[in-house]
Short mmCIF file of C-alpha atoms in Angstrom, two decimals:
data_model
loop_
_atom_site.label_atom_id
_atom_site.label_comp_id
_atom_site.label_asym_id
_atom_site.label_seq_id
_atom_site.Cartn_x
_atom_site.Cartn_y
_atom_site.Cartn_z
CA UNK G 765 0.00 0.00 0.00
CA UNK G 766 1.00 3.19 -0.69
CA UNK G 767 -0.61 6.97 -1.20
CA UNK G 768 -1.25 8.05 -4.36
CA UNK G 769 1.53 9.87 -6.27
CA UNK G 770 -0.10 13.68 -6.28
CA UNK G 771 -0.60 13.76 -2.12
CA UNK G 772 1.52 16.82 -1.18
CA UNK G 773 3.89 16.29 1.59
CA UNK G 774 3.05 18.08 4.89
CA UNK G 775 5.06 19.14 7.44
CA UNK G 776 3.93 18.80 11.44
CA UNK G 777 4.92 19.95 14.61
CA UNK G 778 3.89 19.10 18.24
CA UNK G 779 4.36 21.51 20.61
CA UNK G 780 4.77 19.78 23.61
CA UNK G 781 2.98 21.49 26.37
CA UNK G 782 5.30 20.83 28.85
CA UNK G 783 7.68 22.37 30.35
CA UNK G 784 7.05 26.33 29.72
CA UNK G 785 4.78 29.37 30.52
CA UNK G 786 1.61 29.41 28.16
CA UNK G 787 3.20 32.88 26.39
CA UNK G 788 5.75 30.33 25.36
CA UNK G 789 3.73 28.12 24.02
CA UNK G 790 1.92 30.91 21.89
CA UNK G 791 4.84 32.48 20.73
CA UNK G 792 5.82 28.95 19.22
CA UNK G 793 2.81 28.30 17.19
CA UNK G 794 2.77 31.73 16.23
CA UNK G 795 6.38 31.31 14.97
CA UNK G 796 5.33 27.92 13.27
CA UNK G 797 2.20 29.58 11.45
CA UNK G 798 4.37 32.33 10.15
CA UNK G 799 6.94 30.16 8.84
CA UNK G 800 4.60 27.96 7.39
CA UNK G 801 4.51 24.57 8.82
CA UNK G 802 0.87 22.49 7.63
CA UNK G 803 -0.42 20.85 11.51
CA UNK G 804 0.50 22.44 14.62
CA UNK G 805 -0.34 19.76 17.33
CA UNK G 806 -0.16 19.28 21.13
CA UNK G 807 -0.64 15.99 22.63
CA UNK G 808 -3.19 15.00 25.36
CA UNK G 809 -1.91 14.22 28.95
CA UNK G 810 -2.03 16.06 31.94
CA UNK G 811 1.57 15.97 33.32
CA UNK G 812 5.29 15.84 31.92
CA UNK G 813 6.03 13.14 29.72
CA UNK G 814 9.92 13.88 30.01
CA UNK G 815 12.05 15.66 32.13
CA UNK G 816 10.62 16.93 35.64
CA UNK G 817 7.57 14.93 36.23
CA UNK G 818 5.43 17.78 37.99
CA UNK G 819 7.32 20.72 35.83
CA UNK G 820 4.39 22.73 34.48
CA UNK G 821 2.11 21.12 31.89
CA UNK G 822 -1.49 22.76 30.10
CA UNK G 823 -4.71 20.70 29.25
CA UNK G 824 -5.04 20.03 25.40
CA UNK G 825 -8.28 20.98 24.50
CA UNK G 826 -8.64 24.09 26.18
CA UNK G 827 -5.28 24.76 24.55
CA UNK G 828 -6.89 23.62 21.38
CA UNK G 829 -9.18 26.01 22.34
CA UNK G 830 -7.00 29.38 22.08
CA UNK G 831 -4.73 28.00 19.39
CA UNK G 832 -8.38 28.61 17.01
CA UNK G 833 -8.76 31.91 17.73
CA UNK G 834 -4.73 33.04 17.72
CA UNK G 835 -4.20 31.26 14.47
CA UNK G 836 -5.60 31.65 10.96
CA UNK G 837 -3.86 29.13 8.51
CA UNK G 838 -2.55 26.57 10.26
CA UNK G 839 -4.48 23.03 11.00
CA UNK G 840 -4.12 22.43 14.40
CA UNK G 841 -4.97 19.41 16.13
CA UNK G 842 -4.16 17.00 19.52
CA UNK G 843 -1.13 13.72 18.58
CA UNK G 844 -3.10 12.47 19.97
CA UNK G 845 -6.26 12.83 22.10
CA UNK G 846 -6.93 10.18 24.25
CA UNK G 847 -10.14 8.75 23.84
CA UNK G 848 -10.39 7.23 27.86
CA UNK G 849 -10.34 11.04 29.48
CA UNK G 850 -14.27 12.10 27.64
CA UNK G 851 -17.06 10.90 26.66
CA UNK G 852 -17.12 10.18 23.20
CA UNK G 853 -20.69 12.58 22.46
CA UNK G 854 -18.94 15.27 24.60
CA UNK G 855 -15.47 14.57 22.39
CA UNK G 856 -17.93 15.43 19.25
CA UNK G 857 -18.80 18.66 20.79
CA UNK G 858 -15.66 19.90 21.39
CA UNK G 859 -14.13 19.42 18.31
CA UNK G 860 -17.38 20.03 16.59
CA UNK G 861 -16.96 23.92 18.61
CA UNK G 862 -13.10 24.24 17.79
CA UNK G 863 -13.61 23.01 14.33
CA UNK G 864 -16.09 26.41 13.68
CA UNK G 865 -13.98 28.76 15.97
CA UNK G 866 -10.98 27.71 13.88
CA UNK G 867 -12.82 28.61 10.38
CA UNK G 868 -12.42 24.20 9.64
CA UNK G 869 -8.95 23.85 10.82
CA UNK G 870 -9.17 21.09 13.10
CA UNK G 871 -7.73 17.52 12.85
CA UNK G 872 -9.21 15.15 15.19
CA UNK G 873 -6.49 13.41 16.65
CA UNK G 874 -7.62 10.15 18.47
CA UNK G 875 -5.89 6.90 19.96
CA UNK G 876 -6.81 4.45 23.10
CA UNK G 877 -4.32 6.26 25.76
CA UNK G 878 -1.58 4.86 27.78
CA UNK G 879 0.04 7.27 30.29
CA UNK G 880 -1.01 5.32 33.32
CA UNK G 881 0.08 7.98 35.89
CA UNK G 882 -2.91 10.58 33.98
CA UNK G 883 -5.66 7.80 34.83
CA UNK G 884 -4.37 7.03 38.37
CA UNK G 885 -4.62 10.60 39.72
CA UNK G 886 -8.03 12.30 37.18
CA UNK G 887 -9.64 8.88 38.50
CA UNK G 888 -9.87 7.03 34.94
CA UNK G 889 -10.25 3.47 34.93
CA UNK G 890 -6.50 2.35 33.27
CA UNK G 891 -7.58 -1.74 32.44
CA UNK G 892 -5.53 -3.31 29.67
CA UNK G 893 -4.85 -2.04 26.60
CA UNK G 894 -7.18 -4.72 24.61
CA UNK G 895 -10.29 -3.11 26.84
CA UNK G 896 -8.84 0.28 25.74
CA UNK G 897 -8.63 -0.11 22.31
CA UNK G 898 -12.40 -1.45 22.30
CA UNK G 899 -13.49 1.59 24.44
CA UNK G 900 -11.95 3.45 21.36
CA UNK G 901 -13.76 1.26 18.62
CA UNK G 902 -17.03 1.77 20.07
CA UNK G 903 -16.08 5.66 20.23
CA UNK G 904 -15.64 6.37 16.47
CA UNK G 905 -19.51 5.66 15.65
CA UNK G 906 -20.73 7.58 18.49
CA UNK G 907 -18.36 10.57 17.43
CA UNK G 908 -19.57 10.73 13.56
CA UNK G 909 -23.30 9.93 14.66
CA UNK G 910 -22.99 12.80 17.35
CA UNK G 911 -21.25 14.90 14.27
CA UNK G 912 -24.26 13.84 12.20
CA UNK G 913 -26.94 15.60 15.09
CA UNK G 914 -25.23 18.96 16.29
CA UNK G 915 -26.81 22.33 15.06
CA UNK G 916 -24.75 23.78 13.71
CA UNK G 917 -22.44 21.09 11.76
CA UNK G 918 -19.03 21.17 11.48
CA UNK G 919 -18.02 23.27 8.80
CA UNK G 920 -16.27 20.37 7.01
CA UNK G 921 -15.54 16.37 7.54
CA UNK G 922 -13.86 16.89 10.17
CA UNK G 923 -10.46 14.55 9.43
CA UNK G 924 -9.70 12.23 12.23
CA UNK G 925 -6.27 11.23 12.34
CA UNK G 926 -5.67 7.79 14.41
CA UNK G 927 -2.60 7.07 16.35
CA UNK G 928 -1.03 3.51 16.95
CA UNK G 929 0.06 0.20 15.31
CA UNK G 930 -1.73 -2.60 16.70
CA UNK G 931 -2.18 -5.05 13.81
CA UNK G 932 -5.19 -6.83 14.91
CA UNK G 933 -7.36 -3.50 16.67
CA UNK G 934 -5.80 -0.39 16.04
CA UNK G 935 -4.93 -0.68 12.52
CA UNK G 936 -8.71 -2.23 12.24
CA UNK G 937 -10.03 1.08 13.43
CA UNK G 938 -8.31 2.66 11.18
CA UNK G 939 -9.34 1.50 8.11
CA UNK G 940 -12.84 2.15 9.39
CA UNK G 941 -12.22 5.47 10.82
CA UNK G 942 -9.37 7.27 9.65
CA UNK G 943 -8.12 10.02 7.49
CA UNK G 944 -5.61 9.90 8.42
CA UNK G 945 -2.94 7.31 10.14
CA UNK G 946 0.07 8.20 12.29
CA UNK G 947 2.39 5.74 12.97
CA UNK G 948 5.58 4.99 14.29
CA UNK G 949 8.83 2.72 13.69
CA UNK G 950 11.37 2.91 11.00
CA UNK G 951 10.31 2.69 7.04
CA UNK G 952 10.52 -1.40 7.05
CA UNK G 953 8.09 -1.19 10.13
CA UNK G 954 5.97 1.39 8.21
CA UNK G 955 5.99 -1.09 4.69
CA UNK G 956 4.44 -3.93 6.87
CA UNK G 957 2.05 -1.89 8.62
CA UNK G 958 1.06 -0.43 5.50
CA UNK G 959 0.68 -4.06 4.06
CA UNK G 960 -1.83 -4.90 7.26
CA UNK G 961 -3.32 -2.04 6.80
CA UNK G 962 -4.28 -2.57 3.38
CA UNK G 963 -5.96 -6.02 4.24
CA UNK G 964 -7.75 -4.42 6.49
CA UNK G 965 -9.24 -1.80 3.93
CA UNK G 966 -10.27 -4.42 1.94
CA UNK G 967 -12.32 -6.47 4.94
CA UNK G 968 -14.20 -3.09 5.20
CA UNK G 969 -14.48 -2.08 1.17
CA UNK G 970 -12.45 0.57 1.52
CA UNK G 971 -9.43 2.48 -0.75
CA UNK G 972 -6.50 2.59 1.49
CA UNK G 973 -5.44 5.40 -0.70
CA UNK G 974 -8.21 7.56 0.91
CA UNK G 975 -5.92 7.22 4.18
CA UNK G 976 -2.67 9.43 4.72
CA UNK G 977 0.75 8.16 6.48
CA UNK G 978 1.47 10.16 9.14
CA UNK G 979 4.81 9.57 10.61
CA UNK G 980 6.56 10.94 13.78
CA UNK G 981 10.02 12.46 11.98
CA UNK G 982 13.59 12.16 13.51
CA UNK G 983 12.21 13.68 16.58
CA UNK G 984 13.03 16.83 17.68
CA UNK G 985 13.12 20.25 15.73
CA UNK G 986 16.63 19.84 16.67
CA UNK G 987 17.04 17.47 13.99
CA UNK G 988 16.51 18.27 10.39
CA UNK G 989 15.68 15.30 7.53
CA UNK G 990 17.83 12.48 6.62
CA UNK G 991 17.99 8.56 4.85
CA UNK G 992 15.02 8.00 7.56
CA UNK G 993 12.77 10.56 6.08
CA UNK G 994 13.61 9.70 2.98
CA UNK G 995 12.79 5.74 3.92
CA UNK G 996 9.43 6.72 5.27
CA UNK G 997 8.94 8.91 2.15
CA UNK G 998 9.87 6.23 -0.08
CA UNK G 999 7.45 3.52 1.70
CA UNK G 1000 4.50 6.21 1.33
CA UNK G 1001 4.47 8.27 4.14
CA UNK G 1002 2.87 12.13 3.44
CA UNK G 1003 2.70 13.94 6.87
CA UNK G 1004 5.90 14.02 8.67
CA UNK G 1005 5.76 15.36 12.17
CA UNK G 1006 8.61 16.50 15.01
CA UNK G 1007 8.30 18.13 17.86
CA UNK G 1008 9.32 20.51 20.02
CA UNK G 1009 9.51 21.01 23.77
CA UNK G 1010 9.62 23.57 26.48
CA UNK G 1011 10.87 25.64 27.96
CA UNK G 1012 12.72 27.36 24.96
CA UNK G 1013 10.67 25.27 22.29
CA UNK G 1014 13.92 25.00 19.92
CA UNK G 1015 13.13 25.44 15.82
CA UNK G 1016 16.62 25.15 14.63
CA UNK G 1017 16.12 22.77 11.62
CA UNK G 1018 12.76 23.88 11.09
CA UNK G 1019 13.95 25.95 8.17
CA UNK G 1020 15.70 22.49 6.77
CA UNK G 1021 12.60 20.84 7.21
CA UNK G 1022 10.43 22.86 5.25
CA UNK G 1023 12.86 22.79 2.20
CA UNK G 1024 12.62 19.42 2.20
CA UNK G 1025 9.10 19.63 2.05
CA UNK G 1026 8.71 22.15 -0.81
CA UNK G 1027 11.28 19.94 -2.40
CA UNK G 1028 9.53 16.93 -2.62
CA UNK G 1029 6.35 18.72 -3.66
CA UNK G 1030 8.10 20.57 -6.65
#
């Protein structure tokens, strides 16, 4: 499986709320918009995932929230939100509301959650990762029927971009849900995936062409593109995504990154 040849290359970035004041954190998407990256993205967890474990942190949605209104180009989005923290109607709403205050920027960015510590203390019930991942399944329906019932609609489709590579669930859910995929691993890791992926499209009658690869990118902005991004490119991979992390929220091959973009879309 791969995309087809005329999908554009995008270039994301997460800003990682972590870590830094919120004037920080605007100043970096601003910077990002300006420059003229495609996704600005946060993630969804309520504490550090690296570095001092109770260093400052913001909530994703309501940061969702003010990137609409401070923003005017840019998609912005969660990598990912995690479908155990709302209920899936109320999940609707919410991006539903920062779908319209964002003039139809919003990605829907959705996976089963992990980070144990956030269920133990906002008193979420962890259980395994099998009964996550069916939590999440029996989300997606209740999310497009809820989409289907608000007044007023979103103001588009509103793409939902699934996180994960579970062969035998989360790659399931994809091909039922998605718009988009984001995965992770190195481009042979990404080929297979692609390859269950694609059986799975067929189960449910569907073009796995319709679907972009989303892949997380070399990591930091620290780092511009190399043979990996290249790999990943080569194996069919569209949106490539690195992040960034308080508290000074380096860009320093951000510049590198989006030549390599404009590059591949010449």
């Amino acid at each position: 499986m791969a995309n087809t040849p005329d999908r554009p290359v995008r270039l994301g970035v997460q800003v990682q709320p972590q870590h830094a004041t919120y004037p920080q954190i605007r100043d970096t998407v601003s910077r990002l918009e300006d420059a003229g990256v495609d996704v600005v993205m946060n993630w969804d967890h309520f504490f550090p995932l690296t570095g001092e474990p109770d260093g400052l942190h913001f909530e994703c949605w309501t940061t969702l929230g003010a990137w609409a209104e401070q923003t005017s180009r840019v998609e912005i989005g969660a990598l990912v939100s995690c479908n155990s923290y709302r209920n899936p109607d109320l999940l609707a709403d919410m991006a539903r509301t920062v779908d319209h205050v964002s003039g139809g920027r919003l990605v829907l960015g959705i996976g089963s959650g992990w980070f144990e510590r956030d269920y133990d203390e906002y008193g979420y019930d962890f259980g395994t990762a099998g009964s996550r991942l069916d939590d999440l399944a029996a989300a997606m329906p209740r999310i497009r029927e809820r989409w289907a019932r608000l007044n007023p609609a979103p103001t588009r489709p509103i793409p939902v971009m699934i996180g994960g590579g579970g062969e035998r669930k989360t790659l399931r859910i994809v091909a039922e849900h998605a718009t988009i995929w984001h995965s992770f691993g190195d481009a042979d890791t990404l080929r297979h995936k692609l390859g269950v992926l694609a059986r799975h499209c067929e189960d449910v009658g569907r073009d796995p062409g319709e679907i972009e690869v989303s892949v997380a990118a070399a990591g930091s902005l620290e780092q511009g593109p190399g043979e990996d991004a290249e790999a990943k490119y080569a194996a069919g991979a569209r949106l490539f995504t690195v992040h960034t992390s308080g508290p000074d929220h380096p860009l320093d091959q951000l510049d590198a990154w989006l030549a390599w973009r404009d590059e591949h879309n010449r």
